[in-house]
mmCIF file of C-alpha atoms and ligand atoms in Angstrom:
data_model
loop_
_atom_site.group_PDB
_atom_site.id
_atom_site.type_symbol
_atom_site.label_atom_id
_atom_site.label_comp_id
_atom_site.label_asym_id
_atom_site.label_seq_id
_atom_site.Cartn_x
_atom_site.Cartn_y
_atom_site.Cartn_z
ATOM 1 C CA MET A 135 43.469 2.394 10.864
ATOM 2 C CA ASP A 136 42.999 -1.120 12.257
ATOM 3 C CA MET A 137 39.344 -2.092 11.993
ATOM 4 C CA ASN A 138 37.693 -5.419 11.181
ATOM 5 C CA THR A 139 35.079 -4.060 8.778
ATOM 6 C CA LYS A 140 33.549 -7.506 8.219
ATOM 7 C CA GLN A 141 32.802 -7.765 11.930
ATOM 8 C CA LEU A 142 31.571 -4.162 12.033
ATOM 9 C CA LYS A 143 29.112 -4.811 9.208
ATOM 10 C CA LYS A 144 27.915 -8.056 10.758
ATOM 11 C CA ASN A 145 27.147 -6.075 13.921
ATOM 12 C CA ALA A 146 24.793 -3.879 11.794
ATOM 13 C CA PHE A 147 27.114 -0.872 11.644
ATOM 14 C CA ARG A 148 28.005 0.651 8.301
ATOM 15 C CA VAL A 149 31.380 1.481 6.731
ATOM 16 C CA THR A 150 30.904 5.119 5.769
ATOM 17 C CA LYS A 151 32.788 7.533 3.524
ATOM 18 C CA HIS A 152 34.180 9.278 6.629
ATOM 19 C CA ARG A 153 37.306 7.841 8.241
ATOM 20 C CA GLY A 154 36.655 6.365 11.692
ATOM 21 C CA ILE A 155 32.942 7.148 11.547
ATOM 22 C CA THR A 156 30.164 4.588 11.305
ATOM 23 C CA ALA A 157 26.362 4.446 11.365
ATOM 24 C CA SER A 158 24.119 2.157 13.400
ATOM 25 C CA ARG A 159 21.291 0.353 11.600
ATOM 26 C CA ILE A 160 18.216 -0.420 13.656
ATOM 27 C CA ARG A 161 15.721 -3.108 12.607
ATOM 28 C CA VAL A 162 11.987 -2.467 12.927
ATOM 29 C CA PRO A 163 10.187 -5.569 11.592
ATOM 30 C CA GLY A 164 7.006 -4.537 9.833
ATOM 31 C CA GLY A 165 7.926 -0.853 10.237
ATOM 32 C CA HIS A 166 5.671 -0.517 13.273
ATOM 33 C CA LEU A 167 6.915 0.273 16.762
ATOM 34 C CA ASN A 168 5.822 1.677 20.091
ATOM 35 C CA ALA A 169 6.476 5.439 20.138
ATOM 36 C CA LYS A 170 8.585 5.108 23.296
ATOM 37 C CA PHE A 171 11.448 3.656 21.221
ATOM 38 C CA LEU A 172 11.759 6.895 19.261
ATOM 39 C CA SER A 173 13.179 8.777 22.261
ATOM 40 C CA MET A 174 15.729 5.968 22.759
ATOM 41 C CA ILE A 175 16.846 6.317 19.145
ATOM 42 C CA GLN A 176 16.974 10.098 19.624
ATOM 43 C CA ASN A 177 19.197 9.568 22.661
ATOM 44 C CA ILE A 178 21.665 7.445 20.668
ATOM 45 C CA ALA A 179 21.764 10.037 17.885
ATOM 46 C CA GLU A 180 22.351 12.932 20.260
ATOM 47 C CA THR A 181 24.813 11.162 22.563
ATOM 48 C CA TYR A 182 26.989 9.265 20.082
ATOM 49 C CA GLY A 183 25.839 10.291 16.593
ATOM 50 C CA ASN A 184 25.696 13.650 14.851
ATOM 51 C CA GLY A 185 22.187 14.418 16.110
ATOM 52 C CA THR A 186 20.365 13.204 13.012
ATOM 53 C CA VAL A 187 18.458 10.028 12.158
ATOM 54 C CA HIS A 188 17.778 8.586 8.720
ATOM 55 C CA ILE A 189 14.494 6.704 8.193
ATOM 56 C CA THR A 190 15.637 3.926 5.905
ATOM 57 C CA SER A 191 13.965 2.681 2.755
ATOM 58 C CA ARG A 192 13.447 -0.630 4.606
ATOM 59 C CA GLN A 193 11.472 0.994 7.441
ATOM 60 C CA GLY A 194 14.294 0.914 9.950
ATOM 61 C CA PHE A 195 16.468 3.715 11.352
ATOM 62 C CA GLU A 196 20.069 4.571 10.631
ATOM 63 C CA VAL A 197 21.976 6.733 13.097
ATOM 64 C CA PRO A 198 24.998 8.338 11.394
ATOM 65 C CA GLY A 199 28.077 10.098 12.789
ATOM 66 C CA ILE A 200 29.143 7.481 15.371
ATOM 67 C CA ALA A 201 32.861 7.096 16.162
ATOM 68 C CA TYR A 202 34.205 3.542 15.824
ATOM 69 C CA GLU A 203 35.278 3.520 19.479
ATOM 70 C CA ASP A 204 31.722 4.275 20.629
ATOM 71 C CA MET A 205 30.168 1.181 19.023
ATOM 72 C CA PRO A 206 30.138 -0.861 22.294
ATOM 73 C CA LYS A 207 28.353 2.004 24.087
ATOM 74 C CA VAL A 208 25.830 2.310 21.257
ATOM 75 C CA ASN A 209 25.210 -1.438 21.475
ATOM 76 C CA GLU A 210 24.392 -0.992 25.178
ATOM 77 C CA LEU A 211 21.850 1.701 24.352
ATOM 78 C CA LEU A 212 20.403 -0.480 21.597
ATOM 79 C CA GLN A 213 19.652 -3.276 24.067
ATOM 80 C CA PRO A 214 16.177 -2.093 25.221
ATOM 81 C CA ILE A 215 15.211 -1.435 21.591
ATOM 82 C CA ILE A 216 16.360 -4.896 20.482
ATOM 83 C CA GLU A 217 14.542 -6.535 23.386
ATOM 84 C CA GLY A 218 11.438 -4.361 23.040
ATOM 85 C CA LEU A 219 11.091 -5.186 19.353
ATOM 86 C CA ASP A 220 11.612 -8.871 20.143
ATOM 87 C CA ILE A 221 14.646 -9.311 17.877
ATOM 88 C CA ASN A 222 16.551 -12.610 18.219
ATOM 89 C CA GLN A 223 19.915 -11.934 19.833
ATOM 90 C CA GLN A 224 22.717 -14.332 20.782
ATOM 91 C CA ASN A 225 24.754 -12.093 23.098
ATOM 92 C CA PRO A 226 22.761 -9.470 25.034
ATOM 93 C CA GLY A 227 24.468 -6.080 25.149
ATOM 94 C CA GLU A 228 26.460 -6.726 21.968
ATOM 95 C CA GLY A 229 23.947 -5.375 19.454
ATOM 96 C CA TYR A 230 22.710 -7.182 16.373
ATOM 97 C CA ASN A 231 24.220 -10.546 15.460
ATOM 98 C CA ALA A 232 23.883 -10.147 11.706
ATOM 99 C CA SER A 233 22.894 -7.703 9.017
ATOM 100 C CA GLY A 234 22.487 -10.013 6.025
ATOM 101 C CA THR A 235 18.749 -10.580 5.967
ATOM 102 C CA ARG A 236 17.360 -7.086 5.757
ATOM 103 C CA ASN A 237 14.562 -5.642 7.850
ATOM 104 C CA VAL A 238 11.210 -7.207 6.871
ATOM 105 C CA THR A 239 9.068 -4.392 5.519
ATOM 106 C CA ALA A 240 5.283 -4.181 5.480
ATOM 107 C CA CYS A 241 2.547 -1.758 4.523
ATOM 108 C CA ILE A 242 0.237 -0.644 7.332
ATOM 109 C CA GLY A 243 -2.128 -3.559 6.527
ATOM 110 C CA ASN A 244 -5.412 -4.169 8.254
ATOM 111 C CA ASN A 245 -4.258 -2.354 11.408
ATOM 112 C CA VAL A 246 -5.471 0.779 9.655
ATOM 113 C CA CYS A 247 -6.058 0.369 5.922
ATOM 114 C CA PRO A 248 -9.547 -0.711 4.806
ATOM 115 C CA TYR A 249 -8.023 -2.716 1.914
ATOM 116 C CA GLY A 250 -5.710 -4.765 4.148
ATOM 117 C CA CYS A 251 -6.493 -8.486 4.077
ATOM 118 C CA TYR A 252 -4.323 -9.400 7.088
ATOM 119 C CA ASN A 253 -2.162 -7.987 9.881
ATOM 120 C CA THR A 254 1.020 -7.306 7.925
ATOM 121 C CA SER A 255 3.055 -5.960 10.872
ATOM 122 C CA ALA A 256 2.276 -8.979 13.066
ATOM 123 C CA PHE A 257 3.211 -11.325 10.228
ATOM 124 C CA ALA A 258 6.450 -9.396 9.589
ATOM 125 C CA LYS A 259 7.388 -9.921 13.252
ATOM 126 C CA ARG A 260 6.756 -13.674 12.945
ATOM 127 C CA ILE A 261 8.915 -13.868 9.818
ATOM 128 C CA GLU A 262 11.656 -11.844 11.537
ATOM 129 C CA LYS A 263 11.750 -14.407 14.358
ATOM 130 C CA ALA A 264 12.129 -17.211 11.812
ATOM 131 C CA ILE A 265 14.837 -15.678 9.625
ATOM 132 C CA PHE A 266 17.033 -13.514 11.885
ATOM 133 C CA PRO A 267 19.968 -13.595 12.512
ATOM 134 C CA ASN A 268 21.229 -14.714 9.107
ATOM 135 C CA ASP A 269 24.093 -13.573 6.904
ATOM 136 C CA LEU A 270 22.241 -14.151 3.649
ATOM 137 C CA HIS A 271 21.532 -10.867 1.855
ATOM 138 C CA PHE A 272 17.799 -11.366 1.456
ATOM 139 C CA LYS A 273 14.892 -8.919 1.273
ATOM 140 C CA ILE A 274 11.327 -9.690 2.300
ATOM 141 C CA ALA A 275 8.241 -7.475 2.113
ATOM 142 C CA LEU A 276 4.579 -7.892 2.931
ATOM 143 C CA THR A 277 1.687 -6.041 1.482
ATOM 144 C CA GLY A 278 -1.925 -6.178 2.615
ATOM 145 C CA CYS A 279 -3.587 -6.151 -0.800
ATOM 146 C CA HIS A 280 -2.886 -6.141 -4.519
ATOM 147 C CA ASN A 281 -2.272 -2.361 -4.497
ATOM 148 C CA ASP A 282 1.205 -3.447 -3.349
ATOM 149 C CA CYS A 283 2.227 -0.276 -1.502
ATOM 150 C CA ALA A 284 5.262 -2.179 -0.124
ATOM 151 C CA LYS A 285 6.555 -3.021 -3.643
ATOM 152 C CA VAL A 286 6.587 -6.731 -2.880
ATOM 153 C CA ARG A 287 7.196 -7.620 -6.508
ATOM 154 C CA MET A 288 10.664 -6.038 -6.326
ATOM 155 C CA HIS A 289 11.764 -8.218 -3.395
ATOM 156 C CA ASP A 290 13.423 -11.616 -3.113
ATOM 157 C CA PHE A 291 10.314 -12.874 -1.349
ATOM 158 C CA GLY A 292 6.987 -11.239 -0.728
ATOM 159 C CA ILE A 293 3.379 -11.819 0.172
ATOM 160 C CA ILE A 294 0.415 -9.985 -1.330
ATOM 161 C CA GLY A 295 -2.800 -10.263 0.661
ATOM 162 C CA MET A 296 -5.894 -11.348 -1.227
ATOM 163 C CA THR A 297 -9.323 -12.508 -0.213
ATOM 164 C CA GLU A 298 -12.292 -14.111 -1.849
ATOM 165 C CA PRO A 299 -15.155 -11.590 -1.607
ATOM 166 C CA GLN A 300 -17.928 -12.766 0.659
ATOM 167 C CA TYR A 301 -21.430 -11.373 0.812
ATOM 168 C CA ASP A 302 -22.673 -10.321 4.239
ATOM 169 C CA LYS A 303 -26.149 -8.798 3.958
ATOM 170 C CA ASP A 304 -25.823 -7.011 7.302
ATOM 171 C CA ARG A 305 -22.717 -5.130 6.163
ATOM 172 C CA CYS A 306 -23.864 -4.201 2.642
ATOM 173 C CA VAL A 307 -23.952 -0.409 2.138
ATOM 174 C CA ASN A 308 -25.609 -0.657 -1.258
ATOM 175 C CA CYS A 309 -22.678 0.897 -3.108
ATOM 176 C CA GLY A 310 -23.371 -1.154 -6.241
ATOM 177 C CA ALA A 311 -19.736 -2.119 -6.873
ATOM 178 C CA CYS A 312 -20.476 -5.854 -6.992
ATOM 179 C CA VAL A 313 -23.338 -5.352 -9.469
ATOM 180 C CA LYS A 314 -21.113 -3.218 -11.736
ATOM 181 C CA LYS A 315 -18.288 -5.786 -11.615
ATOM 182 C CA CYS A 316 -20.684 -8.630 -12.280
ATOM 183 C CA LEU A 317 -22.186 -6.846 -15.304
ATOM 184 C CA LYS A 318 -18.707 -6.208 -16.722
ATOM 185 C CA LYS A 319 -17.776 -9.863 -16.305
ATOM 186 C CA SER A 320 -20.955 -11.113 -18.022
ATOM 187 C CA LEU A 321 -20.335 -8.665 -20.870
ATOM 188 C CA ARG A 322 -16.800 -10.036 -21.306
ATOM 189 C CA LEU A 323 -18.058 -13.617 -21.259
ATOM 190 C CA SER A 324 -20.814 -12.867 -23.803
ATOM 191 C CA ARG A 325 -18.148 -11.641 -26.258
ATOM 192 C CA LEU A 326 -16.233 -14.945 -26.113
HETATM 193 S S1 SF4 B 1807 -1.019 -2.444 -0.024
HETATM 194 FE FE1 SF4 B 1807 -3.235 -2.424 0.249
HETATM 195 S S2 SF4 B 1807 -3.504 -2.870 2.438
HETATM 196 FE FE2 SF4 B 1807 -1.408 -2.177 2.180
HETATM 197 S S3 SF4 B 1807 -1.493 0.059 2.559
HETATM 198 FE FE3 SF4 B 1807 -1.625 -0.298 0.346
HETATM 199 S S4 SF4 B 1807 -3.815 -0.265 -0.071
HETATM 200 FE FE4 SF4 B 1807 -3.587 -0.621 2.144
HETATM 201 S S1 SF4 B 1808 -23.465 -3.436 -2.973
HETATM 202 FE FE1 SF4 B 1808 -21.414 -2.788 -2.299
HETATM 203 S S2 SF4 B 1808 -21.391 -3.229 -0.083
HETATM 204 FE FE2 SF4 B 1808 -23.148 -4.339 -0.943
HETATM 205 S S3 SF4 B 1808 -22.356 -6.400 -1.370
HETATM 206 FE FE3 SF4 B 1808 -22.134 -5.192 -3.268
HETATM 207 S S4 SF4 B 1808 -20.037 -4.358 -3.149
HETATM 208 FE FE4 SF4 B 1808 -20.560 -5.048 -1.077
#
């Protein structure tokens, strides 16, 4: 079988354990996307794949069961997804230009989570614009607070959101957490 696997991988398809069959890897920076893209991914899976979709550990999608000869047609169907998610692309209609830098992952951040110190998804999109396409195998993750739901510490580069607590008398709900923390701190200091 005559196939340039280096080129195939660079185009964000995968060499699989099945002869002549590949899988398409779809980037979703920050793991957040408009729901309308899901039906486009479904269409690719049902038209050229085996009807299934894998949600990847890096918050993207992988569509398995695609025949090598269908890769150009899959790239055509990927075009509105690539454009809609604002992915840098050198040659429209030819899919992804690289697969080295992996999809930038992010926890839900302050879009939803009360602990989030910043908009992780929006920041992931900005980083994606700056780093992609690139052949360097590099993993980046963003997390909205020190709970580190995105496992930033296990990445090549990561950002953990933090903030200096600020008192706003109009928003205080009298929970007592600051008083408890402050008492603990003074106790620790008194033992020094
Ligand atoms: S890391 Fe923090 S901000 Fe992000 S989802 Fe987890 S708790 Fe929320
Ligand atoms: S009592 Fe609770 S809500 Fe009020 S300032 Fe302290 S921590 Fe914040």
